[in-house]
mmCIF file of C-alpha atoms in Angstrom:
data_model
loop_
_atom_site.group_PDB
_atom_site.id
_atom_site.type_symbol
_atom_site.label_atom_id
_atom_site.label_comp_id
_atom_site.label_asym_id
_atom_site.label_seq_id
_atom_site.Cartn_x
_atom_site.Cartn_y
_atom_site.Cartn_z
ATOM 1 C CA ASN A 1 0.013 0.001 0.018
ATOM 2 C CA ALA A 2 1.235 3.517 -0.906
ATOM 3 C CA GLY A 3 -0.943 4.907 1.970
ATOM 4 C CA VAL A 4 -1.795 8.645 1.380
ATOM 5 C CA THR A 5 -0.158 10.347 -1.381
ATOM 6 C CA GLN A 6 0.125 14.118 -2.347
ATOM 7 C CA THR A 7 1.209 15.903 -5.332
ATOM 8 C CA PRO A 8 2.954 18.188 -5.915
ATOM 9 C CA LYS A 9 5.405 18.320 -3.043
ATOM 10 C CA PHE A 10 6.313 21.976 -3.593
ATOM 11 C CA GLN A 11 4.540 24.717 -5.521
ATOM 12 C CA VAL A 12 5.128 28.416 -6.240
ATOM 13 C CA LEU A 13 2.025 30.456 -7.319
ATOM 14 C CA LYS A 14 1.500 34.170 -8.232
ATOM 15 C CA THR A 15 -1.316 35.895 -6.586
ATOM 16 C CA GLY A 16 -4.480 35.323 -8.501
ATOM 17 C CA GLN A 17 -3.638 31.982 -9.892
ATOM 18 C CA SER A 18 -5.594 28.846 -9.563
ATOM 19 C CA MET A 19 -4.360 25.381 -8.777
ATOM 20 C CA THR A 20 -5.488 21.850 -7.471
ATOM 21 C CA LEU A 21 -3.463 19.927 -4.822
ATOM 22 C CA GLN A 22 -3.897 16.232 -5.579
ATOM 23 C CA CYS A 23 -4.686 13.588 -2.541
ATOM 24 C CA ALA A 24 -5.207 10.055 -3.084
ATOM 25 C CA GLN A 25 -5.484 7.081 -0.667
ATOM 26 C CA ASP A 26 -5.386 3.383 -1.455
ATOM 27 C CA MET A 27 -6.669 2.155 1.879
ATOM 28 C CA ASN A 28 -10.460 2.337 1.036
ATOM 29 C CA HIS A 29 -10.788 4.794 3.810
ATOM 30 C CA GLU A 30 -14.371 6.653 4.002
ATOM 31 C CA TYR A 31 -13.091 9.782 5.787
ATOM 32 C CA MET A 32 -10.664 12.273 4.094
ATOM 33 C CA SER A 33 -9.681 15.768 5.000
ATOM 34 C CA TRP A 34 -7.343 18.605 4.217
ATOM 35 C CA TYR A 35 -5.654 20.668 6.876
ATOM 36 C CA ARG A 36 -3.156 23.583 6.634
ATOM 37 C CA GLN A 37 -0.206 23.840 8.901
ATOM 38 C CA ASP A 38 1.147 27.420 9.792
ATOM 39 C CA PRO A 39 3.794 28.251 12.431
ATOM 40 C CA GLY A 40 2.700 28.390 15.908
ATOM 41 C CA MET A 41 -0.894 27.517 14.753
ATOM 42 C CA GLY A 42 -0.979 23.778 14.465
ATOM 43 C CA LEU A 43 -3.031 22.082 11.931
ATOM 44 C CA ARG A 44 -6.286 23.758 11.076
ATOM 45 C CA LEU A 45 -9.168 21.770 9.236
ATOM 46 C CA ILE A 46 -10.049 23.242 5.962
ATOM 47 C CA HIS A 47 -12.612 20.603 4.369
ATOM 48 C CA TYR A 48 -13.549 17.079 4.996
ATOM 49 C CA SER A 49 -15.515 14.277 3.375
ATOM 50 C CA VAL A 50 -17.374 11.291 4.807
ATOM 51 C CA GLY A 51 -17.429 9.597 1.737
ATOM 52 C CA ALA A 52 -18.017 9.776 -2.133
ATOM 53 C CA GLY A 53 -20.076 12.782 -3.011
ATOM 54 C CA ILE A 54 -20.297 14.120 0.528
ATOM 55 C CA THR A 55 -17.995 17.093 1.615
ATOM 56 C CA ASP A 56 -18.430 19.780 4.307
ATOM 57 C CA GLN A 57 -16.477 22.609 5.525
ATOM 58 C CA GLY A 58 -14.004 22.843 8.206
ATOM 59 C CA GLU A 59 -12.483 25.620 10.271
ATOM 60 C CA VAL A 60 -11.054 27.660 7.386
ATOM 61 C CA PRO A 61 -12.679 26.962 4.192
ATOM 62 C CA ASN A 62 -12.684 30.312 2.437
ATOM 63 C CA GLY A 63 -10.844 30.407 -0.563
ATOM 64 C CA TYR A 64 -10.734 26.562 -1.129
ATOM 65 C CA ASN A 65 -13.122 24.063 -2.831
ATOM 66 C CA VAL A 66 -13.181 20.389 -2.758
ATOM 67 C CA SER A 67 -15.067 17.486 -4.443
ATOM 68 C CA ARG A 68 -14.991 13.725 -3.829
ATOM 69 C CA SER A 69 -16.155 11.791 -6.997
ATOM 70 C CA THR A 70 -14.524 8.673 -5.790
ATOM 71 C CA THR A 71 -13.432 6.987 -2.538
ATOM 72 C CA GLU A 72 -9.709 7.341 -3.337
ATOM 73 C CA ASP A 73 -9.391 10.913 -4.550
ATOM 74 C CA PHE A 74 -10.043 14.109 -2.683
ATOM 75 C CA PRO A 75 -8.410 17.146 -4.498
ATOM 76 C CA LEU A 76 -8.282 20.546 -2.962
ATOM 77 C CA ARG A 77 -8.699 23.506 -5.434
ATOM 78 C CA LEU A 78 -7.475 27.175 -4.823
ATOM 79 C CA LEU A 79 -9.656 29.400 -6.726
ATOM 80 C CA SER A 80 -7.708 32.487 -6.785
ATOM 81 C CA ALA A 81 -4.388 32.110 -4.734
ATOM 82 C CA ALA A 82 -3.605 34.808 -2.188
ATOM 83 C CA PRO A 83 -0.258 35.345 -0.212
ATOM 84 C CA SER A 84 -2.224 34.497 2.863
ATOM 85 C CA GLN A 85 -2.585 30.838 1.559
ATOM 86 C CA THR A 86 1.163 30.266 1.775
ATOM 87 C CA SER A 87 1.239 27.307 4.067
ATOM 88 C CA VAL A 88 2.137 23.518 4.142
ATOM 89 C CA TYR A 89 -1.137 21.372 3.189
ATOM 90 C CA PHE A 90 -1.745 17.864 4.658
ATOM 91 C CA CYS A 91 -4.171 15.442 3.249
ATOM 92 C CA ALA A 92 -5.410 12.847 5.826
ATOM 93 C CA SER A 93 -7.603 9.630 5.883
ATOM 94 C CA SER A 94 -9.101 7.330 8.227
ATOM 95 C CA PRO A 95 -11.460 4.278 8.061
ATOM 96 C CA TYR A 96 -14.660 6.254 9.218
ATOM 97 C CA ARG A 97 -14.711 8.265 12.251
ATOM 98 C CA ALA A 98 -11.876 10.594 12.358
ATOM 99 C CA VAL A 99 -12.304 11.144 15.896
ATOM 100 C CA THR A 100 -11.772 7.550 17.167
ATOM 101 C CA ASP A 101 -9.852 6.021 14.194
ATOM 102 C CA THR A 102 -6.349 6.786 13.507
ATOM 103 C CA GLN A 103 -5.805 9.432 10.865
ATOM 104 C CA TYR A 104 -3.273 8.696 8.138
ATOM 105 C CA PHE A 105 -1.451 11.815 6.782
ATOM 106 C CA GLY A 106 0.191 12.437 3.456
ATOM 107 C CA PRO A 107 3.778 13.873 3.270
ATOM 108 C CA GLY A 108 2.430 17.451 2.672
ATOM 109 C CA THR A 109 2.428 20.104 -0.320
ATOM 110 C CA ARG A 110 4.372 23.183 0.543
ATOM 111 C CA LEU A 111 2.763 25.964 -1.153
ATOM 112 C CA THR A 112 4.156 29.568 -1.504
ATOM 113 C CA VAL A 113 1.905 32.339 -3.187
ATOM 114 C CA LEU A 114 3.953 35.368 -4.144
ATOM 115 C CA ALA B 1 -16.289 24.532 21.011
ATOM 116 C CA GLN B 2 -13.135 22.708 22.242
ATOM 117 C CA SER B 3 -9.729 24.068 22.129
ATOM 118 C CA VAL B 4 -6.213 22.879 22.985
ATOM 119 C CA THR B 5 -3.317 24.645 24.520
ATOM 120 C CA GLN B 6 0.216 23.180 24.337
ATOM 121 C CA LEU B 7 2.114 24.987 27.056
ATOM 122 C CA ASP B 8 5.724 24.835 25.766
ATOM 123 C CA SER B 9 6.433 25.672 21.952
ATOM 124 C CA GLN B 10 10.041 24.283 22.285
ATOM 125 C CA VAL B 11 11.822 21.723 24.605
ATOM 126 C CA PRO B 12 15.400 21.171 24.517
ATOM 127 C CA VAL B 13 16.393 18.032 26.131
ATOM 128 C CA PHE B 14 19.627 15.822 26.375
ATOM 129 C CA GLU B 15 19.750 12.217 25.115
ATOM 130 C CA GLU B 16 18.630 9.757 27.792
ATOM 131 C CA ALA B 17 17.036 12.302 29.732
ATOM 132 C CA PRO B 18 13.151 12.325 30.550
ATOM 133 C CA VAL B 19 10.819 14.513 28.770
ATOM 134 C CA GLU B 20 7.200 15.995 29.513
ATOM 135 C CA LEU B 21 5.040 17.699 26.864
ATOM 136 C CA ARG B 22 2.309 19.468 28.557
ATOM 137 C CA CYS B 23 -1.281 19.744 26.843
ATOM 138 C CA ASN B 24 -4.465 21.325 28.357
ATOM 139 C CA TYR B 25 -7.879 21.172 26.779
ATOM 140 C CA SER B 26 -11.077 23.009 27.190
ATOM 141 C CA SER B 27 -14.451 21.540 26.608
ATOM 142 C CA SER B 28 -17.755 21.266 28.388
ATOM 143 C CA VAL B 29 -18.533 17.851 27.074
ATOM 144 C CA SER B 30 -16.584 14.598 27.108
ATOM 145 C CA VAL B 31 -13.620 14.384 24.747
ATOM 146 C CA TYR B 32 -11.224 12.102 22.812
ATOM 147 C CA LEU B 33 -7.497 13.032 23.079
ATOM 148 C CA PHE B 34 -4.555 12.298 20.731
ATOM 149 C CA TRP B 35 -0.861 12.997 20.379
ATOM 150 C CA TYR B 36 0.557 13.051 16.931
ATOM 151 C CA VAL B 37 4.359 13.139 15.943
ATOM 152 C CA GLN B 38 5.752 15.015 12.886
ATOM 153 C CA TYR B 39 9.243 14.116 11.983
ATOM 154 C CA PRO B 40 11.344 16.583 9.895
ATOM 155 C CA ASN B 41 9.638 16.786 6.301
ATOM 156 C CA GLN B 42 7.136 14.086 6.950
ATOM 157 C CA GLY B 43 3.442 13.967 7.547
ATOM 158 C CA LEU B 44 1.976 13.321 11.051
ATOM 159 C CA GLN B 45 1.528 10.004 12.711
ATOM 160 C CA LEU B 46 -0.334 8.971 15.640
ATOM 161 C CA LEU B 47 1.607 8.292 18.824
ATOM 162 C CA LEU B 48 -1.280 7.374 21.049
ATOM 163 C CA LYS B 49 -4.914 8.108 21.928
ATOM 164 C CA TYR B 50 -7.353 8.148 24.766
ATOM 165 C CA LEU B 51 -10.814 7.261 24.014
ATOM 166 C CA SER B 52 -12.099 5.829 27.454
ATOM 167 C CA GLY B 53 -10.910 3.534 29.958
ATOM 168 C CA SER B 54 -7.534 3.773 31.890
ATOM 169 C CA THR B 55 -6.291 7.170 32.196
ATOM 170 C CA LEU B 56 -2.721 6.070 31.460
ATOM 171 C CA VAL B 57 -2.285 5.352 27.734
ATOM 172 C CA LYS B 58 0.835 3.826 26.166
ATOM 173 C CA GLY B 59 1.680 4.689 22.723
ATOM 174 C CA ILE B 60 4.644 3.716 20.197
ATOM 175 C CA ASN B 61 8.172 4.329 20.646
ATOM 176 C CA GLY B 62 8.090 4.308 24.589
ATOM 177 C CA PHE B 63 5.758 7.256 24.887
ATOM 178 C CA GLU B 64 2.805 7.404 27.268
ATOM 179 C CA ALA B 65 0.259 10.109 28.270
ATOM 180 C CA GLU B 66 -2.144 10.550 31.153
ATOM 181 C CA PHE B 67 -5.579 11.846 31.034
ATOM 182 C CA ASN B 68 -6.763 13.946 34.050
ATOM 183 C CA LYS B 69 -10.072 15.049 33.798
ATOM 184 C CA SER B 70 -10.178 17.260 36.761
ATOM 185 C CA GLN B 71 -7.097 19.322 35.546
ATOM 186 C CA THR B 72 -8.286 18.821 31.802
ATOM 187 C CA SER B 73 -4.719 17.704 30.721
ATOM 188 C CA PHE B 74 -3.348 15.007 28.575
ATOM 189 C CA HIS B 75 0.553 15.425 29.364
ATOM 190 C CA LEU B 76 2.789 13.155 27.188
ATOM 191 C CA ARG B 77 5.977 11.679 28.571
ATOM 192 C CA LYS B 78 8.950 9.560 27.924
ATOM 193 C CA PRO B 79 11.361 8.451 30.568
ATOM 194 C CA SER B 80 14.531 8.236 28.372
ATOM 195 C CA VAL B 81 14.732 10.070 24.981
ATOM 196 C CA HIS B 82 16.893 9.323 21.985
ATOM 197 C CA ILE B 83 18.204 11.609 19.210
ATOM 198 C CA SER B 84 15.571 10.120 16.906
ATOM 199 C CA ASP B 85 12.773 11.704 19.022
ATOM 200 C CA THR B 86 13.681 14.950 17.601
ATOM 201 C CA ALA B 87 10.386 16.181 16.039
ATOM 202 C CA GLU B 88 7.226 18.321 16.571
ATOM 203 C CA TYR B 89 4.608 16.881 18.677
ATOM 204 C CA PHE B 90 1.051 17.846 18.543
ATOM 205 C CA CYS B 91 -1.944 17.465 20.976
ATOM 206 C CA ALA B 92 -5.374 17.011 19.474
ATOM 207 C CA VAL B 93 -8.837 16.962 20.930
ATOM 208 C CA SER B 94 -12.360 16.096 19.671
ATOM 209 C CA VAL B 95 -15.761 16.110 21.511
ATOM 210 C CA THR B 96 -17.485 12.766 21.454
ATOM 211 C CA SER B 97 -20.479 13.737 19.985
ATOM 212 C CA ASN B 98 -18.749 15.090 16.758
ATOM 213 C CA ASP B 99 -17.424 12.365 14.311
ATOM 214 C CA TYR B 100 -15.350 14.368 12.124
ATOM 215 C CA LYS B 101 -13.395 17.323 13.703
ATOM 216 C CA LEU B 102 -10.135 17.275 15.375
ATOM 217 C CA SER B 103 -8.689 20.404 16.956
ATOM 218 C CA PHE B 104 -4.780 20.635 17.128
ATOM 219 C CA GLY B 105 -2.655 22.606 19.284
ATOM 220 C CA ALA B 106 0.227 24.775 18.192
ATOM 221 C CA GLY B 107 2.658 22.176 18.514
ATOM 222 C CA THR B 108 5.895 21.518 20.665
ATOM 223 C CA THR B 109 9.239 21.245 19.045
ATOM 224 C CA VAL B 110 11.385 18.615 20.865
ATOM 225 C CA THR B 111 15.166 18.904 20.165
ATOM 226 C CA VAL B 112 17.154 16.117 21.616
ATOM 227 C CA ARG B 113 21.007 16.820 22.015
ATOM 228 C CA ALA B 114 23.912 14.172 22.726
#
């Protein structure tokens, strides 16, 4: 099993550009989520999904869109990048209930918005 | 809403010495508690979790944590650290009535020196 994979590992964008961060898992997990990690702030939940076709907002959803067309994939879209979105982004998955099941994290995408 | 405070942002420690990382939470309802570790340039992985039962929880790599409901704390300990324990450690909490949302603390960076 590859676990949770994320692409790209690094990305530099200019303000106003759009892009999609890819996340895939091969463990048949129902629950997937996106976090952003900023210094001194820990991880903050952006969006999450409890299964294909079902998504919901987390703590900091503004400026991001998600969709879940398959169990395996959960892409995160930045609609119009802003410098405030410079961060490290982590995707995670768990079998069902994120709050009791172990979450498995991808290696992260380091995004810089100029 | 629940919140997590990690009381130390950085903890330097010598190899083979004990270490304690402090975590306090606030919540008016029952909680689940977690410690995750992030090694340099990697994603997070679960160290241990408290869901119910014994208040002393043992995790991987010799770590343990004690849930203290009266003091709303979940401190992480290891009796003897190794160089390889150098990492960032995150405490996380979720209320038992919410299946999907974890709140993370800001993190504690542990640096182990020879």
